[in-house]
CSV table of C-alpha atoms and ligand atoms in Angstrom, one decimal:
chain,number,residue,atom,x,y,z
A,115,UNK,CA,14.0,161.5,100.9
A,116,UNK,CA,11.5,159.4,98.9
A,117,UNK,CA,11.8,155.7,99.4
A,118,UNK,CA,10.8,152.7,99.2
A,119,UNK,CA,11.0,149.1,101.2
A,120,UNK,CA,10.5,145.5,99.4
A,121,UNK,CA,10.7,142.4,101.3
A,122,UNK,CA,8.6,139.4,101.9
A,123,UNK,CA,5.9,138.9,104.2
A,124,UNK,CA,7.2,139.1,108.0
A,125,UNK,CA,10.6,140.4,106.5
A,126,UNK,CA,10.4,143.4,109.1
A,127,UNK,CA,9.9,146.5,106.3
A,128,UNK,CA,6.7,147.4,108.8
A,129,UNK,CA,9.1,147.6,111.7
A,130,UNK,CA,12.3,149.0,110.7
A,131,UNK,CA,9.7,151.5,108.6
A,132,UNK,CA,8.5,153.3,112.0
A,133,UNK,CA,11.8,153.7,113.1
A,134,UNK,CA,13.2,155.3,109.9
A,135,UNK,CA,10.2,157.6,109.1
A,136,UNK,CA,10.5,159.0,112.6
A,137,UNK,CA,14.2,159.6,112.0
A,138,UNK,CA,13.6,160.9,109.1
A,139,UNK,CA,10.3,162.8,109.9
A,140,UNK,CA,8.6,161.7,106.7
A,141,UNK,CA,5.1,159.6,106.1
A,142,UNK,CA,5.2,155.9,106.6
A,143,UNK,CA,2.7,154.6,103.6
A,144,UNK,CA,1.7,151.4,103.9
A,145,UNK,CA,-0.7,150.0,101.0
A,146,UNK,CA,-1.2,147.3,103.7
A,147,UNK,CA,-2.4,149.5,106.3
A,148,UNK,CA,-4.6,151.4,104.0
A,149,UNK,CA,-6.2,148.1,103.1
A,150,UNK,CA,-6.8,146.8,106.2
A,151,UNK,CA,-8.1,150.6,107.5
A,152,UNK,CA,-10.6,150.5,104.2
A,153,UNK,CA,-11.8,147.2,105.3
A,154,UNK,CA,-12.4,147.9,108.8
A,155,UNK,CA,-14.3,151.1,107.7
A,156,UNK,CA,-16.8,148.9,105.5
A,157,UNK,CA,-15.3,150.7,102.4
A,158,UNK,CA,-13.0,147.6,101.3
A,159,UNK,CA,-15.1,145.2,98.4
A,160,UNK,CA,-16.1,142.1,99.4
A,161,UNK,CA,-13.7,140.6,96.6
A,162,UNK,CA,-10.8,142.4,97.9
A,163,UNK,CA,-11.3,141.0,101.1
A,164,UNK,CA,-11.6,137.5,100.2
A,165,UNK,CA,-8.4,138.3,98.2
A,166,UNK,CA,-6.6,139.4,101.0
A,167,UNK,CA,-7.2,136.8,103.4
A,168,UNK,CA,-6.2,133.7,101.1
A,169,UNK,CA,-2.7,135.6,100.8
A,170,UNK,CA,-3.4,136.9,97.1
A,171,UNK,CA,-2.5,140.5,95.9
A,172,UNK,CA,-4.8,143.1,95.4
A,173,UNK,CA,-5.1,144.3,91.6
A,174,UNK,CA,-2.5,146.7,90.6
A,175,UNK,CA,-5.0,149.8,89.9
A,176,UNK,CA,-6.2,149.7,93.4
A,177,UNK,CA,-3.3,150.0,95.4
A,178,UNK,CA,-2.0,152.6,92.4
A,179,UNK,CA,-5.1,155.3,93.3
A,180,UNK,CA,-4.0,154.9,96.8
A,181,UNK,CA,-0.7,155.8,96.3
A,182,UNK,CA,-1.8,159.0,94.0
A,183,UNK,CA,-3.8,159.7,96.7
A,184,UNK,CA,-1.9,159.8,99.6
A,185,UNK,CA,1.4,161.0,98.2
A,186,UNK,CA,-0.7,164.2,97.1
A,187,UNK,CA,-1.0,164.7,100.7
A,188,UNK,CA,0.6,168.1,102.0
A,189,UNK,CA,2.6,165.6,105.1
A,190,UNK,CA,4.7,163.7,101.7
A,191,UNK,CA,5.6,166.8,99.9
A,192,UNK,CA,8.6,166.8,101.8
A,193,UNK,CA,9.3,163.2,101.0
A,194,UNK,CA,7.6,159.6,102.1
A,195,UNK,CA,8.5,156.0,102.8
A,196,UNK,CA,6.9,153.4,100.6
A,197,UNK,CA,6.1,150.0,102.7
A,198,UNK,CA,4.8,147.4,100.8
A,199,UNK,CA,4.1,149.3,97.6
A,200,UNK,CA,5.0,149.0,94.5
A,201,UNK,CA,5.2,144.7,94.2
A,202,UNK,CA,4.8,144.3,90.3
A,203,UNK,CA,6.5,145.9,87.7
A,204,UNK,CA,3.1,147.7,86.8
A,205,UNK,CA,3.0,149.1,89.8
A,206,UNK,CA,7.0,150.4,89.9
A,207,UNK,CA,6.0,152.0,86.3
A,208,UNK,CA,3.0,153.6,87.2
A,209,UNK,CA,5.1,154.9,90.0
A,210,UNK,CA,8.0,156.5,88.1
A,211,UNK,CA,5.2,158.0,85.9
A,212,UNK,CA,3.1,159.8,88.8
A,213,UNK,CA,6.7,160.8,90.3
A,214,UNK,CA,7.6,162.0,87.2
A,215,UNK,CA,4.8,163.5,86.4
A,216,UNK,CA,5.2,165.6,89.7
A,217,UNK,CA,8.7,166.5,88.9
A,218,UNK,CA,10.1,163.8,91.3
A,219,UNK,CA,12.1,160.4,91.7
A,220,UNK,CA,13.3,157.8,94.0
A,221,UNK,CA,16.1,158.3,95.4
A,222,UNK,CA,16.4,154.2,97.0
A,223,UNK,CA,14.5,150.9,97.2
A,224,UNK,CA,16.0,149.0,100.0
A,225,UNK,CA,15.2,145.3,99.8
A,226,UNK,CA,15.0,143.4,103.1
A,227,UNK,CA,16.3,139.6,102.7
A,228,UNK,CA,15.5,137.2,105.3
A,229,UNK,CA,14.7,133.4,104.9
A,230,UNK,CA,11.7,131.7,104.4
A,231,UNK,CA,11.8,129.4,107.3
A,232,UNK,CA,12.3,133.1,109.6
A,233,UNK,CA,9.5,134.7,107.7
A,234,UNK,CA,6.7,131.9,109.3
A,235,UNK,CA,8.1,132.8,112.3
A,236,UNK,CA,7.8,136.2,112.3
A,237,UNK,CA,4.3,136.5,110.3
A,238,UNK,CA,3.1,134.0,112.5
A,239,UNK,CA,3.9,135.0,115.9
A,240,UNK,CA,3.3,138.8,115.3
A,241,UNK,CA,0.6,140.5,116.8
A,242,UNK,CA,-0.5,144.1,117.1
A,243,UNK,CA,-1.9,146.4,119.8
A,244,UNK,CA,-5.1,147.6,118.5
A,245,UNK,CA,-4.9,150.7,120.0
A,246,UNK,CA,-1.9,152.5,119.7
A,247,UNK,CA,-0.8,150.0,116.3
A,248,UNK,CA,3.0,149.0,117.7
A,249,UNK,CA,4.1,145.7,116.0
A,250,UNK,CA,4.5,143.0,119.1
A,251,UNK,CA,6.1,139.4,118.4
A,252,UNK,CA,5.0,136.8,121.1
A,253,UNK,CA,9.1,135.8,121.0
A,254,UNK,CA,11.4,138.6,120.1
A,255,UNK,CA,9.4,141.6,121.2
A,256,UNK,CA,6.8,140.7,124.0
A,257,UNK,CA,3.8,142.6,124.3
A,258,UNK,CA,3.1,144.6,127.2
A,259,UNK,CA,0.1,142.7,129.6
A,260,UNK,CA,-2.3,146.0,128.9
A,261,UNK,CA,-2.3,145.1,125.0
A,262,UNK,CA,-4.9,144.7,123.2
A,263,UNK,CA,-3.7,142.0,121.1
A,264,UNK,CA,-4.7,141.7,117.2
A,265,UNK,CA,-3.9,138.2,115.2
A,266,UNK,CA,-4.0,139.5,111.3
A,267,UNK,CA,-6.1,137.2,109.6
A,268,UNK,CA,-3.0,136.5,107.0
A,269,UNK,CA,-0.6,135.9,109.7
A,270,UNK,CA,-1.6,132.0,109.8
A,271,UNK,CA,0.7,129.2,108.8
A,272,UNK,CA,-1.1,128.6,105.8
A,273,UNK,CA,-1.9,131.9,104.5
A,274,UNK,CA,1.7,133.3,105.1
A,275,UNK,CA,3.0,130.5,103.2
A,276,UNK,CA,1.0,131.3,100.4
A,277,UNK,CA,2.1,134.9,100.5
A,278,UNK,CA,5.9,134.3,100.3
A,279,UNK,CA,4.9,132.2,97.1
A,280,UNK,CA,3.0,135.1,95.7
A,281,UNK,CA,5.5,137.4,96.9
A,282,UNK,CA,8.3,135.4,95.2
A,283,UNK,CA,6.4,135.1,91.9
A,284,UNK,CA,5.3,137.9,91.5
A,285,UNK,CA,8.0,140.4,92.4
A,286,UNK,CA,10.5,137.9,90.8
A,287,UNK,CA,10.6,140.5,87.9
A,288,UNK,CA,10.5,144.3,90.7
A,289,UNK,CA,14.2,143.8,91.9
A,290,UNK,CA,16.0,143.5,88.4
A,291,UNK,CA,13.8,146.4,87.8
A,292,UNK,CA,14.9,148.6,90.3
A,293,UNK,CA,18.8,147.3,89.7
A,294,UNK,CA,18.5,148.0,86.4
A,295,UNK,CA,17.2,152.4,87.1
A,296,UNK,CA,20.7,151.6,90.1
A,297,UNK,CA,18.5,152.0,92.6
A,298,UNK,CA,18.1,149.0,94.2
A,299,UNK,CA,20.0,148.3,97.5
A,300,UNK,CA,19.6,144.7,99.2
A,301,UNK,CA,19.5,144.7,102.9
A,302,UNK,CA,20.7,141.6,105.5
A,303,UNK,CA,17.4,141.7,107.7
A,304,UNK,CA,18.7,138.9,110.1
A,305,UNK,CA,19.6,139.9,113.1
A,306,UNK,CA,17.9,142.2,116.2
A,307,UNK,CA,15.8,145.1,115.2
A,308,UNK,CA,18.7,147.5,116.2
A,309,UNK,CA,21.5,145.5,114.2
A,310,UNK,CA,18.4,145.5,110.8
A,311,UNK,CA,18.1,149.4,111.5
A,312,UNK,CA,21.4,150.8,111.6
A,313,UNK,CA,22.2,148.7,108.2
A,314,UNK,CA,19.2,150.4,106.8
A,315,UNK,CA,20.5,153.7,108.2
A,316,UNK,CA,23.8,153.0,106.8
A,317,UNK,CA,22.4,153.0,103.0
A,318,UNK,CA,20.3,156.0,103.4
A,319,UNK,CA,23.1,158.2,104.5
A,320,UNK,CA,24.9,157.2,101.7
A,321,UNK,CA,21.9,158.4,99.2
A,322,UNK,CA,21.9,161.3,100.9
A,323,UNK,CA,25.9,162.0,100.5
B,267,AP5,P1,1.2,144.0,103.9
B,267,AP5,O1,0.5,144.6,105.1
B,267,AP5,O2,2.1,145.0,103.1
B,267,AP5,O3,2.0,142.7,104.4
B,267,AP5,P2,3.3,142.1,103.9
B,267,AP5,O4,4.1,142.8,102.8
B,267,AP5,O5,3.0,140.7,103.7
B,267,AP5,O6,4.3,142.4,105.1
B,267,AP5,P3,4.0,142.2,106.5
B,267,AP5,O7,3.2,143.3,107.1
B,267,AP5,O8,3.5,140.8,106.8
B,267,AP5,O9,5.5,142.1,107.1
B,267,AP5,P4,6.6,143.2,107.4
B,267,AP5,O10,7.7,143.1,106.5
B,267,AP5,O11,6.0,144.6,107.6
B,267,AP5,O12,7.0,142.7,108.9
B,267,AP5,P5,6.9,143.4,110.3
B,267,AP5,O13,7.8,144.6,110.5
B,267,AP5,O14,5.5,143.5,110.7
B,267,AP5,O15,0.1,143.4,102.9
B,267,AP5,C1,-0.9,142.7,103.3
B,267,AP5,C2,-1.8,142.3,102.1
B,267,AP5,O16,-2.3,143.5,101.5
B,267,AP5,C3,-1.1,141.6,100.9
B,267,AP5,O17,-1.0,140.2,101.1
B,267,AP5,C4,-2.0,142.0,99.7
B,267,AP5,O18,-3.2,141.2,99.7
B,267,AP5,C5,-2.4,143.4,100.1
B,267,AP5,N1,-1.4,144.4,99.5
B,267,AP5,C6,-0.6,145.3,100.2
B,267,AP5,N2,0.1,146.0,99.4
B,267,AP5,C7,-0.2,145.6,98.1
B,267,AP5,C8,0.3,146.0,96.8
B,267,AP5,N3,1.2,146.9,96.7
B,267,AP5,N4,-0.2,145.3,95.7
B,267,AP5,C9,-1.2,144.4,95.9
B,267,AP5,N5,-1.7,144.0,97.1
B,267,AP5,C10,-1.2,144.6,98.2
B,267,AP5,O19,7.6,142.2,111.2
B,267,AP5,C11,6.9,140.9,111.3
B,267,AP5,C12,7.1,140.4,112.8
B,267,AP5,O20,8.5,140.2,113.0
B,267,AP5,C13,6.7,141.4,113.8
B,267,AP5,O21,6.1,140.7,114.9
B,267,AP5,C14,8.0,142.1,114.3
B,267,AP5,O22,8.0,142.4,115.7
B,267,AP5,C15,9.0,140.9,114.1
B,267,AP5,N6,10.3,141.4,113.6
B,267,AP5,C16,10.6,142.4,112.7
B,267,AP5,N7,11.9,142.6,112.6
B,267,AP5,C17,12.5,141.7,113.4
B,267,AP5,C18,13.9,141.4,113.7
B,267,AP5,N8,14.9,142.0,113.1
B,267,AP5,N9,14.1,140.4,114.7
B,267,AP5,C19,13.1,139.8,115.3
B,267,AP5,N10,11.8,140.0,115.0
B,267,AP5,C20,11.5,141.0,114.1
């Protein structure tokens, strides 16, 4: 099963991601998490990380070498989950061509749709236990007292608000993309984590037959 997961900041694809990649026992590939792991090794440009924090996107041949990268990696030759990657149109084609190139597709992109005015809530409010990296929200999913607790430094009011605007523009064109090659299948992610997953879970059977 090669996938991948589109949704807005805070829309839950990190979350309902570790679930289905356990279920499904493949990689969960974050371009997210590979960004924020570069940066906190001292290997992320100063640019990027400026770039980062004000909510902006990262340029498309960046995040594309990551994805070569990692998906060359003997743990995705048996399939992967794509969180957060591809967000342009460039960055869906260069896909296709390094899958194709490899003999491989797509077999889903499942979008996650939530509301704007749940998506502050949730960016804002998350927070993440540095050590073992579970996803915590100070309302819906408490943190244990032993945490130690991580604020993302784009998970304030501001900056998140300026990510669902660059997440609206610029993917504006990635959905009708994805409809278009029928691959595209929208997701109702309002609702508890458990109601969110067994939608997901739903779709994916049916790709699989
Ligand atoms: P990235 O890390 O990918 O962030 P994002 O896409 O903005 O998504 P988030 O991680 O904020 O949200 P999520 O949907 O995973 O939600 P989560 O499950 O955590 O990207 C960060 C930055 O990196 C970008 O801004 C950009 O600069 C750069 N970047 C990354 N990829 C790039 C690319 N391809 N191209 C260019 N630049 C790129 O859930 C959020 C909270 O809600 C949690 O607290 C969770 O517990 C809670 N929650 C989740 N589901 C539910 C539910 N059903 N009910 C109640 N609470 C819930």
């Amino acid at each position: 099963m090669r996938l991948v997961f589109v949704g807005p900041p805070g829309a839950g694809k990190g979350t309902q991601a570790k679930v289905i990649t356990e279920k499904w026992k493949i990689p969960q590939i974050s371009t997210g998490d590979m960004l924020r792991e570069a940066k906190a090794n001292g290997t992320l440009p100063q640019d990027l990380i400026e770039k980062m924090k004000a909510g902006g996107l990262v340029p498309d041949e960046v995040v594309i070498d990551l994805i070569r990268a990692r998906t060359e990696k003997d743990d995705a030759k048996g399939g992967f989950l794509l969180d957060g990657f591809p967000r342009t149109v460039p960055q869906a084609e260069a896909l296709t061509k390094l899958l194709d190139s490899r003999g491989q597709k797509l077999d889903i992109v499942v979008a996650l749709d939530v509301p704007k005015e749940l998506l502050m809530e949730r960016a804002c409010l998350r927070r993440t236990d540095k050590r073992t990296g579970q996803i915590y929200h100070l309302k819906y999913k408490p943190p244990p007292p032993d945490a130690i607790l991580e604020h993302r430094a784009d998970d304030h009011e501001d900056v998140v608000r300026n990510r669902v605007d660059v997440y609206e523009k610029m993917t504006a064109d990635l959905l009708p993309f994805y409809e278009k090659a029928g691959l595209l299948k929208r997701i109702d992610g309002v609702g508890d984590v458990e109601a969110v997953t067994q939608r997901v879970v739903r779709a994916l059977e049916q790709v699989r037959g």
